[in-house]
Amino acid sequence: MKTNFLQLVNPDYPILDEERPQLLVPAPFTTSNILLDATVATELTNLIETLKIENDVIVTDGYRTKKNQQDLWDETIKERGITFTNKYVAKPSCSEHELGLAVDIGLKNTVNDPIKPTFSTGPIVARFLSNMADFGFILRYPKGKEAITHISYEPWHFRYVGTPHSQIMKQQDWVLEEYVAFLNATRGQVNEG
């Protein structure tokens, strides 16, 4: 099955079992057994090596099974409460981590919280943000878009959508929900005309 890099995943669009990835590869720049879609791993490697920040960043999370997502949901509720969990953890089948297309990044040589890694400010983060769209990545949950994504600002969570989609989304300041809505509306206009 071909990967749909623009697949929208959220409570309104949960992942179906047949949409789960079959082929994953080890994630780059990690000390854990983290997996990603092969294209995502390749482009992330290209981005980080091009920026020469391989000694400054670490991949803290990637693909999660449905069970991993359920366990994370349950543990976070127990440890941090439902309010925090609803802000930062997607319900099972509603996390794009379950597609292998999302990656969480932290700064190396710091303590990275498993839910909220350290990747929010500084020159390394700024360089990554400035260049990521050229490699197909978007900041999935930006500040000011919470009403659309229903997830709090997550400066560490990146999603691979591919180019030119990432570049268009950056230029228009759109999140994936807005871009998919635009594409669907455009297709409707093209089909009608």
N, C-alpha and C. Protein backbone atom coordinates (compact mmCIF):
# COMPACT_ATOMS: atom_id res chain seq x y z
N MET A 1 0.84 -1.18 0.00
CA MET A 1 0.00 0.00 0.00
C MET A 1 0.89 1.25 0.00
N LYS A 2 0.56 2.20 -0.86
CA LYS A 2 1.33 3.44 -0.97
C LYS A 2 1.01 4.36 0.21
N THR A 3 2.03 5.01 0.75
CA THR A 3 1.84 5.91 1.87
C THR A 3 1.17 7.20 1.41
N ASN A 4 0.16 7.63 2.16
CA ASN A 4 -0.49 8.91 1.89
C ASN A 4 0.11 9.92 2.87
N PHE A 5 1.08 10.68 2.41
CA PHE A 5 1.78 11.62 3.29
C PHE A 5 0.88 12.77 3.76
N LEU A 6 -0.25 12.96 3.11
CA LEU A 6 -1.18 14.02 3.52
C LEU A 6 -2.35 13.48 4.35
N GLN A 7 -2.27 12.22 4.75
CA GLN A 7 -3.37 11.66 5.53
C GLN A 7 -3.57 12.44 6.83
N LEU A 8 -4.78 12.91 7.01
CA LEU A 8 -5.15 13.65 8.20
C LEU A 8 -5.54 12.65 9.28
N VAL A 9 -4.93 12.81 10.46
CA VAL A 9 -5.23 11.94 11.59
C VAL A 9 -5.57 12.81 12.79
N ASN A 10 -6.77 12.63 13.29
CA ASN A 10 -7.22 13.33 14.50
C ASN A 10 -8.50 12.64 14.96
N PRO A 11 -9.16 13.11 16.01
CA PRO A 11 -10.37 12.41 16.46
C PRO A 11 -11.47 12.30 15.40
N ASP A 12 -11.52 13.25 14.46
CA ASP A 12 -12.51 13.17 13.38
C ASP A 12 -12.09 12.20 12.28
N TYR A 13 -10.79 11.92 12.19
CA TYR A 13 -10.25 11.04 11.15
C TYR A 13 -9.30 10.02 11.79
N PRO A 14 -9.84 9.06 12.55
CA PRO A 14 -8.97 8.06 13.18
C PRO A 14 -8.36 7.11 12.13
N ILE A 15 -7.25 6.52 12.50
CA ILE A 15 -6.56 5.57 11.63
C ILE A 15 -7.31 4.25 11.61
N LEU A 16 -7.55 3.74 10.44
CA LEU A 16 -8.14 2.41 10.29
C LEU A 16 -7.01 1.39 10.34
N ASP A 17 -7.32 0.19 10.80
CA ASP A 17 -6.27 -0.82 10.93
C ASP A 17 -5.54 -1.09 9.61
N GLU A 18 -6.27 -1.06 8.49
CA GLU A 18 -5.62 -1.33 7.19
C GLU A 18 -4.74 -0.17 6.73
N GLU A 19 -4.81 0.98 7.40
CA GLU A 19 -3.97 2.13 7.05
C GLU A 19 -2.65 2.15 7.83
N ARG A 20 -2.50 1.23 8.76
CA ARG A 20 -1.29 1.21 9.57
C ARG A 20 -0.10 0.77 8.71
N PRO A 21 1.08 1.34 8.98
CA PRO A 21 2.25 1.05 8.13
C PRO A 21 2.72 -0.39 8.26
N GLN A 22 3.20 -0.90 7.14
CA GLN A 22 3.73 -2.27 7.09
C GLN A 22 5.25 -2.30 7.12
N LEU A 23 5.85 -1.25 6.56
CA LEU A 23 7.31 -1.23 6.44
C LEU A 23 7.86 0.01 7.12
N LEU A 24 8.63 -0.21 8.16
CA LEU A 24 9.25 0.89 8.91
C LEU A 24 10.74 0.62 9.01
N VAL A 25 11.50 1.67 9.23
CA VAL A 25 12.96 1.54 9.35
C VAL A 25 13.41 2.23 10.64
N PRO A 26 14.61 1.90 11.12
CA PRO A 26 15.11 2.59 12.31
C PRO A 26 15.25 4.10 12.07
N ALA A 27 14.86 4.86 13.07
CA ALA A 27 14.98 6.32 13.00
C ALA A 27 16.44 6.72 13.16
N PRO A 28 16.84 7.79 12.48
CA PRO A 28 18.19 8.30 12.66
C PRO A 28 18.29 9.12 13.95
N PHE A 29 19.49 9.36 14.40
CA PHE A 29 19.78 10.28 15.51
C PHE A 29 18.99 9.96 16.77
N THR A 30 19.03 8.70 17.17
CA THR A 30 18.37 8.30 18.40
C THR A 30 19.20 7.24 19.10
N THR A 31 18.98 7.11 20.38
CA THR A 31 19.65 6.06 21.15
C THR A 31 18.66 4.96 21.52
N SER A 32 17.42 5.11 21.06
CA SER A 32 16.36 4.14 21.37
C SER A 32 15.98 3.38 20.11
N ASN A 33 15.14 2.38 20.31
CA ASN A 33 14.64 1.59 19.19
C ASN A 33 13.38 2.27 18.63
N ILE A 34 13.58 3.35 17.89
CA ILE A 34 12.48 4.13 17.33
C ILE A 34 12.41 3.86 15.83
N LEU A 35 11.20 3.69 15.33
CA LEU A 35 11.00 3.42 13.91
C LEU A 35 10.26 4.57 13.25
N LEU A 36 10.46 4.70 11.93
CA LEU A 36 9.78 5.71 11.12
C LEU A 36 9.51 5.13 9.73
N ASP A 37 8.61 5.76 9.01
CA ASP A 37 8.44 5.48 7.59
C ASP A 37 9.81 5.73 6.93
N ALA A 38 10.15 4.92 5.93
CA ALA A 38 11.47 5.02 5.30
C ALA A 38 11.73 6.39 4.68
N THR A 39 10.75 6.97 4.02
CA THR A 39 10.93 8.30 3.42
C THR A 39 11.16 9.35 4.49
N VAL A 40 10.42 9.25 5.57
CA VAL A 40 10.57 10.20 6.68
C VAL A 40 11.98 10.11 7.26
N ALA A 41 12.47 8.89 7.49
CA ALA A 41 13.81 8.70 8.03
C ALA A 41 14.87 9.28 7.09
N THR A 42 14.72 9.05 5.80
CA THR A 42 15.68 9.56 4.82
C THR A 42 15.69 11.08 4.79
N GLU A 43 14.51 11.68 4.70
CA GLU A 43 14.44 13.14 4.62
C GLU A 43 14.86 13.81 5.92
N LEU A 44 14.57 13.19 7.05
CA LEU A 44 15.02 13.74 8.33
C LEU A 44 16.55 13.70 8.41
N THR A 45 17.13 12.61 7.95
CA THR A 45 18.59 12.51 7.90
C THR A 45 19.16 13.60 7.01
N ASN A 46 18.58 13.77 5.82
CA ASN A 46 19.06 14.80 4.89
C ASN A 46 18.98 16.19 5.52
N LEU A 47 17.87 16.49 6.17
CA LEU A 47 17.68 17.79 6.82
C LEU A 47 18.71 18.03 7.90
N ILE A 48 18.85 17.10 8.81
CA ILE A 48 19.75 17.27 9.95
C ILE A 48 21.22 17.32 9.50
N GLU A 49 21.59 16.48 8.54
CA GLU A 49 22.97 16.50 8.05
C GLU A 49 23.26 17.76 7.24
N THR A 50 22.30 18.23 6.46
CA THR A 50 22.49 19.47 5.70
C THR A 50 22.73 20.65 6.65
N LEU A 51 21.99 20.67 7.74
CA LEU A 51 22.13 21.75 8.74
C LEU A 51 23.34 21.55 9.65
N LYS A 52 23.96 20.36 9.57
CA LYS A 52 25.10 20.00 10.41
C LYS A 52 24.77 20.13 11.91
N ILE A 53 23.60 19.58 12.27
CA ILE A 53 23.17 19.63 13.68
C ILE A 53 23.03 18.21 14.26
N GLU A 54 23.69 17.25 13.62
CA GLU A 54 23.57 15.87 14.09
C GLU A 54 24.08 15.66 15.51
N ASN A 55 24.97 16.51 15.98
CA ASN A 55 25.46 16.41 17.36
C ASN A 55 24.64 17.23 18.35
N ASP A 56 23.60 17.89 17.85
CA ASP A 56 22.82 18.80 18.69
C ASP A 56 21.39 18.34 18.94
N VAL A 57 20.88 17.40 18.12
CA VAL A 57 19.48 16.98 18.25
C VAL A 57 19.39 15.48 18.44
N ILE A 58 18.25 15.06 18.97
CA ILE A 58 17.98 13.64 19.15
C ILE A 58 16.51 13.39 18.84
N VAL A 59 16.26 12.30 18.13
CA VAL A 59 14.88 11.87 17.90
C VAL A 59 14.41 11.18 19.17
N THR A 60 13.34 11.70 19.76
CA THR A 60 12.85 11.14 21.02
C THR A 60 11.64 10.22 20.84
N ASP A 61 10.96 10.34 19.69
CA ASP A 61 9.80 9.49 19.45
C ASP A 61 9.48 9.45 17.97
N GLY A 62 8.88 8.37 17.54
CA GLY A 62 8.47 8.18 16.16
C GLY A 62 7.22 7.33 16.13
N TYR A 63 7.31 6.21 15.42
CA TYR A 63 6.16 5.32 15.26
C TYR A 63 5.71 4.74 16.60
N ARG A 64 4.40 4.68 16.78
CA ARG A 64 3.79 4.00 17.93
C ARG A 64 2.72 3.05 17.42
N THR A 65 2.67 1.88 18.00
CA THR A 65 1.56 0.98 17.71
C THR A 65 0.31 1.52 18.41
N LYS A 66 -0.83 0.98 18.05
CA LYS A 66 -2.08 1.37 18.72
C LYS A 66 -1.97 1.07 20.22
N LYS A 67 -1.36 -0.07 20.56
CA LYS A 67 -1.19 -0.43 21.98
C LYS A 67 -0.25 0.56 22.67
N ASN A 68 0.85 0.94 22.01
CA ASN A 68 1.76 1.94 22.58
C ASN A 68 1.02 3.23 22.88
N GLN A 69 0.16 3.65 21.92
CA GLN A 69 -0.59 4.89 22.10
C GLN A 69 -1.58 4.76 23.25
N GLN A 70 -2.22 3.61 23.39
CA GLN A 70 -3.16 3.39 24.50
C GLN A 70 -2.41 3.42 25.82
N ASP A 71 -1.26 2.76 25.87
CA ASP A 71 -0.45 2.76 27.10
C ASP A 71 -0.01 4.17 27.47
N LEU A 72 0.44 4.95 26.47
CA LEU A 72 0.87 6.32 26.71
C LEU A 72 -0.30 7.15 27.24
N TRP A 73 -1.46 7.01 26.63
CA TRP A 73 -2.67 7.71 27.06
C TRP A 73 -2.99 7.37 28.52
N ASP A 74 -3.03 6.08 28.84
CA ASP A 74 -3.38 5.63 30.19
C ASP A 74 -2.36 6.09 31.22
N GLU A 75 -1.06 5.94 30.92
CA GLU A 75 0.00 6.33 31.86
C GLU A 75 0.01 7.83 32.10
N THR A 76 -0.21 8.61 31.03
CA THR A 76 -0.19 10.06 31.19
C THR A 76 -1.36 10.54 32.03
N ILE A 77 -2.52 9.95 31.84
CA ILE A 77 -3.68 10.29 32.69
C ILE A 77 -3.34 10.00 34.14
N LYS A 78 -2.76 8.83 34.40
CA LYS A 78 -2.44 8.43 35.77
C LYS A 78 -1.40 9.35 36.40
N GLU A 79 -0.37 9.73 35.62
CA GLU A 79 0.74 10.52 36.16
C GLU A 79 0.50 12.03 36.15
N ARG A 80 -0.25 12.54 35.14
CA ARG A 80 -0.37 13.99 34.96
C ARG A 80 -1.80 14.51 34.90
N GLY A 81 -2.76 13.60 34.89
CA GLY A 81 -4.15 14.01 34.89
C GLY A 81 -4.74 14.15 33.49
N ILE A 82 -6.05 14.18 33.44
CA ILE A 82 -6.77 14.21 32.17
C ILE A 82 -6.61 15.54 31.43
N THR A 83 -6.52 16.66 32.15
CA THR A 83 -6.39 17.96 31.48
C THR A 83 -5.10 18.01 30.68
N PHE A 84 -3.98 17.65 31.30
CA PHE A 84 -2.69 17.62 30.61
C PHE A 84 -2.74 16.63 29.45
N THR A 85 -3.28 15.45 29.70
CA THR A 85 -3.33 14.40 28.68
C THR A 85 -4.11 14.86 27.45
N ASN A 86 -5.25 15.49 27.67
CA ASN A 86 -6.04 15.97 26.54
C ASN A 86 -5.31 17.04 25.73
N LYS A 87 -4.43 17.79 26.36
CA LYS A 87 -3.67 18.84 25.66
C LYS A 87 -2.54 18.28 24.81
N TYR A 88 -1.88 17.22 25.29
CA TYR A 88 -0.62 16.78 24.67
C TYR A 88 -0.57 15.35 24.16
N VAL A 89 -1.58 14.55 24.43
CA VAL A 89 -1.55 13.15 24.00
C VAL A 89 -2.82 12.83 23.23
N ALA A 90 -2.67 12.28 22.05
CA ALA A 90 -3.83 11.89 21.25
C ALA A 90 -4.37 10.55 21.73
N LYS A 91 -5.66 10.39 21.59
CA LYS A 91 -6.28 9.10 21.92
C LYS A 91 -5.81 8.05 20.92
N PRO A 92 -5.84 6.79 21.32
CA PRO A 92 -5.44 5.72 20.40
C PRO A 92 -6.24 5.80 19.08
N SER A 93 -5.54 5.53 17.99
CA SER A 93 -6.05 5.62 16.61
C SER A 93 -6.20 7.05 16.12
N CYS A 94 -5.85 8.02 16.96
CA CYS A 94 -5.98 9.43 16.59
C CYS A 94 -4.63 10.14 16.59
N SER A 95 -3.54 9.39 16.66
CA SER A 95 -2.20 9.97 16.67
C SER A 95 -1.48 9.65 15.38
N GLU A 96 -0.94 10.67 14.73
CA GLU A 96 -0.20 10.42 13.50
C GLU A 96 1.12 9.68 13.76
N HIS A 97 1.51 9.56 15.01
CA HIS A 97 2.66 8.71 15.35
C HIS A 97 2.35 7.27 14.92
N GLU A 98 1.08 6.91 14.90
CA GLU A 98 0.68 5.55 14.53
C GLU A 98 0.83 5.28 13.03
N LEU A 99 1.14 6.31 12.26
CA LEU A 99 1.41 6.14 10.82
C LEU A 99 2.91 6.07 10.53
N GLY A 100 3.74 6.45 11.51
CA GLY A 100 5.18 6.50 11.28
C GLY A 100 5.62 7.75 10.54
N LEU A 101 4.71 8.75 10.43
CA LEU A 101 5.00 9.98 9.70
C LEU A 101 5.35 11.14 10.61
N ALA A 102 5.23 10.95 11.92
CA ALA A 102 5.50 12.01 12.89
C ALA A 102 6.77 11.69 13.66
N VAL A 103 7.48 12.75 14.02
CA VAL A 103 8.71 12.59 14.77
C VAL A 103 8.79 13.68 15.83
N ASP A 104 9.18 13.29 17.03
CA ASP A 104 9.43 14.25 18.10
C ASP A 104 10.94 14.42 18.23
N ILE A 105 11.37 15.66 18.36
CA ILE A 105 12.80 15.97 18.41
C ILE A 105 13.11 16.73 19.68
N GLY A 106 14.24 16.40 20.28
CA GLY A 106 14.71 17.11 21.46
C GLY A 106 16.14 17.58 21.24
N LEU A 107 16.59 18.44 22.11
CA LEU A 107 17.98 18.86 22.08
C LEU A 107 18.81 17.81 22.79
N LYS A 108 19.94 17.47 22.19
CA LYS A 108 20.83 16.47 22.76
C LYS A 108 21.50 17.05 24.00
N ASN A 109 21.93 16.19 24.88
CA ASN A 109 22.64 16.57 26.10
C ASN A 109 21.77 17.39 27.06
N THR A 110 20.45 17.18 26.98
CA THR A 110 19.52 17.75 27.95
C THR A 110 18.58 16.63 28.36
N VAL A 111 17.85 16.85 29.42
CA VAL A 111 16.85 15.87 29.84
C VAL A 111 15.59 16.14 29.03
N ASN A 112 15.16 15.16 28.26
CA ASN A 112 13.98 15.29 27.42
C ASN A 112 12.80 14.54 28.03
N ASP A 113 11.78 15.29 28.41
CA ASP A 113 10.54 14.71 28.90
C ASP A 113 9.95 13.87 27.77
N PRO A 114 9.46 12.67 28.05
CA PRO A 114 8.93 11.83 26.97
C PRO A 114 7.69 12.43 26.28
N ILE A 115 6.97 13.29 26.94
CA ILE A 115 5.79 13.91 26.34
C ILE A 115 6.14 15.28 25.74
N LYS A 116 7.02 16.01 26.39
CA LYS A 116 7.36 17.37 25.96
C LYS A 116 8.89 17.54 25.89
N PRO A 117 9.52 17.05 24.80
CA PRO A 117 10.97 17.19 24.68
C PRO A 117 11.42 18.65 24.62
N THR A 118 12.71 18.85 24.85
CA THR A 118 13.29 20.20 24.84
C THR A 118 13.64 20.61 23.43
N PHE A 119 12.73 21.23 22.73
CA PHE A 119 13.01 21.70 21.38
C PHE A 119 12.09 22.87 21.10
N SER A 120 12.32 23.99 21.78
CA SER A 120 11.40 25.11 21.61
C SER A 120 12.07 26.43 21.25
N THR A 121 13.30 26.65 21.70
CA THR A 121 13.96 27.93 21.42
C THR A 121 15.44 27.72 21.17
N GLY A 122 16.05 28.76 20.62
CA GLY A 122 17.49 28.74 20.41
C GLY A 122 17.85 28.66 18.94
N PRO A 123 19.13 28.85 18.63
CA PRO A 123 19.58 28.91 17.24
C PRO A 123 19.41 27.59 16.49
N ILE A 124 19.58 26.46 17.15
CA ILE A 124 19.42 25.17 16.48
C ILE A 124 17.97 24.97 16.06
N VAL A 125 17.06 25.28 16.97
CA VAL A 125 15.63 25.17 16.69
C VAL A 125 15.25 26.12 15.55
N ALA A 126 15.75 27.34 15.61
CA ALA A 126 15.44 28.34 14.57
C ALA A 126 15.92 27.87 13.20
N ARG A 127 17.11 27.30 13.12
CA ARG A 127 17.63 26.80 11.84
C ARG A 127 16.79 25.64 11.33
N PHE A 128 16.43 24.75 12.23
CA PHE A 128 15.59 23.61 11.84
C PHE A 128 14.26 24.11 11.28
N LEU A 129 13.60 25.02 12.01
CA LEU A 129 12.31 25.55 11.58
C LEU A 129 12.41 26.28 10.24
N SER A 130 13.48 27.00 10.03
CA SER A 130 13.66 27.76 8.80
C SER A 130 13.85 26.88 7.57
N ASN A 131 14.37 25.69 7.77
CA ASN A 131 14.73 24.82 6.65
C ASN A 131 13.87 23.58 6.47
N MET A 132 13.08 23.22 7.46
CA MET A 132 12.36 21.94 7.44
C MET A 132 11.41 21.78 6.26
N ALA A 133 10.74 22.86 5.84
CA ALA A 133 9.77 22.76 4.74
C ALA A 133 10.43 22.33 3.44
N ASP A 134 11.69 22.68 3.26
CA ASP A 134 12.41 22.29 2.04
C ASP A 134 12.68 20.79 1.99
N PHE A 135 12.51 20.11 3.11
CA PHE A 135 12.71 18.67 3.20
C PHE A 135 11.41 17.92 3.44
N GLY A 136 10.28 18.65 3.37
CA GLY A 136 8.97 18.00 3.47
C GLY A 136 8.33 17.99 4.84
N PHE A 137 8.91 18.70 5.81
CA PHE A 137 8.38 18.67 7.18
C PHE A 137 7.61 19.93 7.53
N ILE A 138 6.63 19.76 8.41
CA ILE A 138 5.88 20.88 8.99
C ILE A 138 5.90 20.75 10.50
N LEU A 139 5.78 21.89 11.17
CA LEU A 139 5.52 21.88 12.61
C LEU A 139 4.04 21.59 12.72
N ARG A 140 3.69 20.44 13.23
CA ARG A 140 2.30 19.97 13.15
C ARG A 140 1.34 20.75 14.04
N TYR A 141 1.78 21.16 15.22
CA TYR A 141 0.90 21.81 16.17
C TYR A 141 1.47 23.16 16.59
N PRO A 142 1.37 24.17 15.71
CA PRO A 142 1.95 25.48 16.02
C PRO A 142 1.09 26.30 16.98
N LYS A 143 1.73 27.30 17.53
CA LYS A 143 1.06 28.26 18.42
C LYS A 143 0.00 29.01 17.62
N GLY A 144 -1.16 29.21 18.23
CA GLY A 144 -2.23 29.97 17.60
C GLY A 144 -3.16 29.16 16.73
N LYS A 145 -2.89 27.87 16.57
CA LYS A 145 -3.74 27.01 15.73
C LYS A 145 -4.46 25.93 16.55
N GLU A 146 -4.45 26.08 17.87
CA GLU A 146 -5.03 25.06 18.74
C GLU A 146 -6.52 24.84 18.50
N ALA A 147 -7.24 25.89 18.14
CA ALA A 147 -8.69 25.76 17.89
C ALA A 147 -8.95 24.88 16.66
N ILE A 148 -7.98 24.80 15.76
CA ILE A 148 -8.13 23.99 14.54
C ILE A 148 -7.62 22.57 14.77
N THR A 149 -6.44 22.44 15.41
CA THR A 149 -5.83 21.12 15.59
C THR A 149 -6.36 20.38 16.82
N HIS A 150 -6.86 21.13 17.78
CA HIS A 150 -7.34 20.58 19.07
C HIS A 150 -6.21 19.94 19.87
N ILE A 151 -4.98 20.36 19.58
CA ILE A 151 -3.79 19.93 20.33
C ILE A 151 -3.03 21.20 20.69
N SER A 152 -2.50 21.24 21.89
CA SER A 152 -1.73 22.40 22.33
C SER A 152 -0.45 22.53 21.51
N TYR A 153 0.13 23.71 21.56
CA TYR A 153 1.39 24.00 20.88
C TYR A 153 2.43 22.96 21.26
N GLU A 154 3.01 22.32 20.26
CA GLU A 154 4.05 21.31 20.47
C GLU A 154 5.24 21.64 19.57
N PRO A 155 6.19 22.42 20.06
CA PRO A 155 7.32 22.84 19.23
C PRO A 155 8.28 21.71 18.87
N TRP A 156 8.10 20.54 19.41
CA TRP A 156 8.97 19.40 19.19
C TRP A 156 8.39 18.39 18.19
N HIS A 157 7.13 18.54 17.79
CA HIS A 157 6.42 17.53 17.00
C HIS A 157 6.36 17.94 15.53
N PHE A 158 7.00 17.14 14.69
CA PHE A 158 7.07 17.43 13.26
C PHE A 158 6.43 16.31 12.47
N ARG A 159 5.82 16.70 11.38
CA ARG A 159 5.12 15.74 10.53
C ARG A 159 5.67 15.84 9.12
N TYR A 160 5.89 14.69 8.51
CA TYR A 160 6.33 14.68 7.13
C TYR A 160 5.10 14.68 6.23
N VAL A 161 5.04 15.65 5.31
CA VAL A 161 3.96 15.72 4.31
C VAL A 161 4.52 15.72 2.90
N GLY A 162 5.82 15.91 2.77
CA GLY A 162 6.46 15.96 1.46
C GLY A 162 6.43 17.35 0.86
N THR A 163 7.28 17.53 -0.17
CA THR A 163 7.29 18.80 -0.90
C THR A 163 6.47 18.60 -2.17
N PRO A 164 5.84 19.58 -2.68
CA PRO A 164 5.82 20.99 -2.30
C PRO A 164 4.81 21.32 -1.20
N HIS A 165 4.10 20.29 -0.71
CA HIS A 165 3.04 20.55 0.27
C HIS A 165 3.56 21.32 1.49
N SER A 166 4.70 20.89 2.02
CA SER A 166 5.25 21.55 3.20
C SER A 166 5.57 23.02 2.92
N GLN A 167 6.08 23.29 1.73
CA GLN A 167 6.44 24.66 1.37
C GLN A 167 5.19 25.54 1.19
N ILE A 168 4.16 24.98 0.61
CA ILE A 168 2.90 25.72 0.45
C ILE A 168 2.29 26.00 1.82
N MET A 169 2.28 25.00 2.69
CA MET A 169 1.71 25.17 4.03
C MET A 169 2.48 26.24 4.81
N LYS A 170 3.80 26.24 4.69
CA LYS A 170 4.61 27.25 5.37
C LYS A 170 4.29 28.64 4.83
N GLN A 171 4.25 28.75 3.51
CA GLN A 171 3.98 30.05 2.87
C GLN A 171 2.61 30.59 3.27
N GLN A 172 1.62 29.73 3.34
CA GLN A 172 0.25 30.15 3.66
C GLN A 172 -0.04 30.17 5.16
N ASP A 173 0.90 29.69 5.98
CA ASP A 173 0.71 29.57 7.43
C ASP A 173 -0.50 28.68 7.75
N TRP A 174 -0.56 27.54 7.05
CA TRP A 174 -1.65 26.58 7.24
C TRP A 174 -1.17 25.37 8.02
N VAL A 175 -2.06 24.81 8.83
CA VAL A 175 -1.83 23.50 9.43
C VAL A 175 -2.44 22.46 8.49
N LEU A 176 -2.20 21.21 8.76
CA LEU A 176 -2.64 20.15 7.86
C LEU A 176 -4.15 20.17 7.64
N GLU A 177 -4.91 20.44 8.68
CA GLU A 177 -6.37 20.50 8.54
C GLU A 177 -6.77 21.55 7.51
N GLU A 178 -6.13 22.72 7.56
CA GLU A 178 -6.45 23.80 6.63
C GLU A 178 -6.03 23.45 5.21
N TYR A 179 -4.88 22.83 5.07
CA TYR A 179 -4.37 22.48 3.75
C TYR A 179 -5.24 21.40 3.10
N VAL A 180 -5.61 20.39 3.87
CA VAL A 180 -6.47 19.33 3.33
C VAL A 180 -7.83 19.91 2.93
N ALA A 181 -8.38 20.81 3.74
CA ALA A 181 -9.65 21.46 3.39
C ALA A 181 -9.51 22.25 2.10
N PHE A 182 -8.39 22.96 1.96
CA PHE A 182 -8.13 23.72 0.72
C PHE A 182 -8.06 22.78 -0.49
N LEU A 183 -7.32 21.68 -0.36
CA LEU A 183 -7.20 20.73 -1.47
C LEU A 183 -8.57 20.14 -1.84
N ASN A 184 -9.35 19.79 -0.83
CA ASN A 184 -10.67 19.22 -1.08
C ASN A 184 -11.58 20.23 -1.77
N ALA A 185 -11.52 21.48 -1.35
CA ALA A 185 -12.34 22.54 -1.98
C ALA A 185 -11.88 22.78 -3.40
N THR A 186 -10.58 22.78 -3.63
CA THR A 186 -10.03 22.99 -4.96
C THR A 186 -10.43 21.85 -5.89
N ARG A 187 -10.36 20.63 -5.41
CA ARG A 187 -10.75 19.48 -6.22
C ARG A 187 -12.22 19.59 -6.62
N GLY A 188 -13.04 20.05 -5.68
CA GLY A 188 -14.45 20.25 -5.97
C GLY A 188 -14.67 21.28 -7.06
N GLN A 189 -13.91 22.37 -7.02
CA GLN A 189 -14.01 23.40 -8.04
C GLN A 189 -13.54 22.90 -9.39
N VAL A 190 -12.45 22.12 -9.39
CA VAL A 190 -11.92 21.59 -10.64
C VAL A 190 -12.92 20.60 -11.24
N ASN A 191 -13.51 19.74 -10.39
CA ASN A 191 -14.46 18.76 -10.88
C ASN A 191 -15.74 19.40 -11.40
N GLU A 192 -16.14 20.53 -10.80
CA GLU A 192 -17.35 21.21 -11.23
C GLU A 192 -17.14 22.01 -12.50
N GLY A 193 -15.90 22.49 -12.71
CA GLY A 193 -15.61 23.36 -13.84
C GLY A 193 -15.17 22.56 -15.00
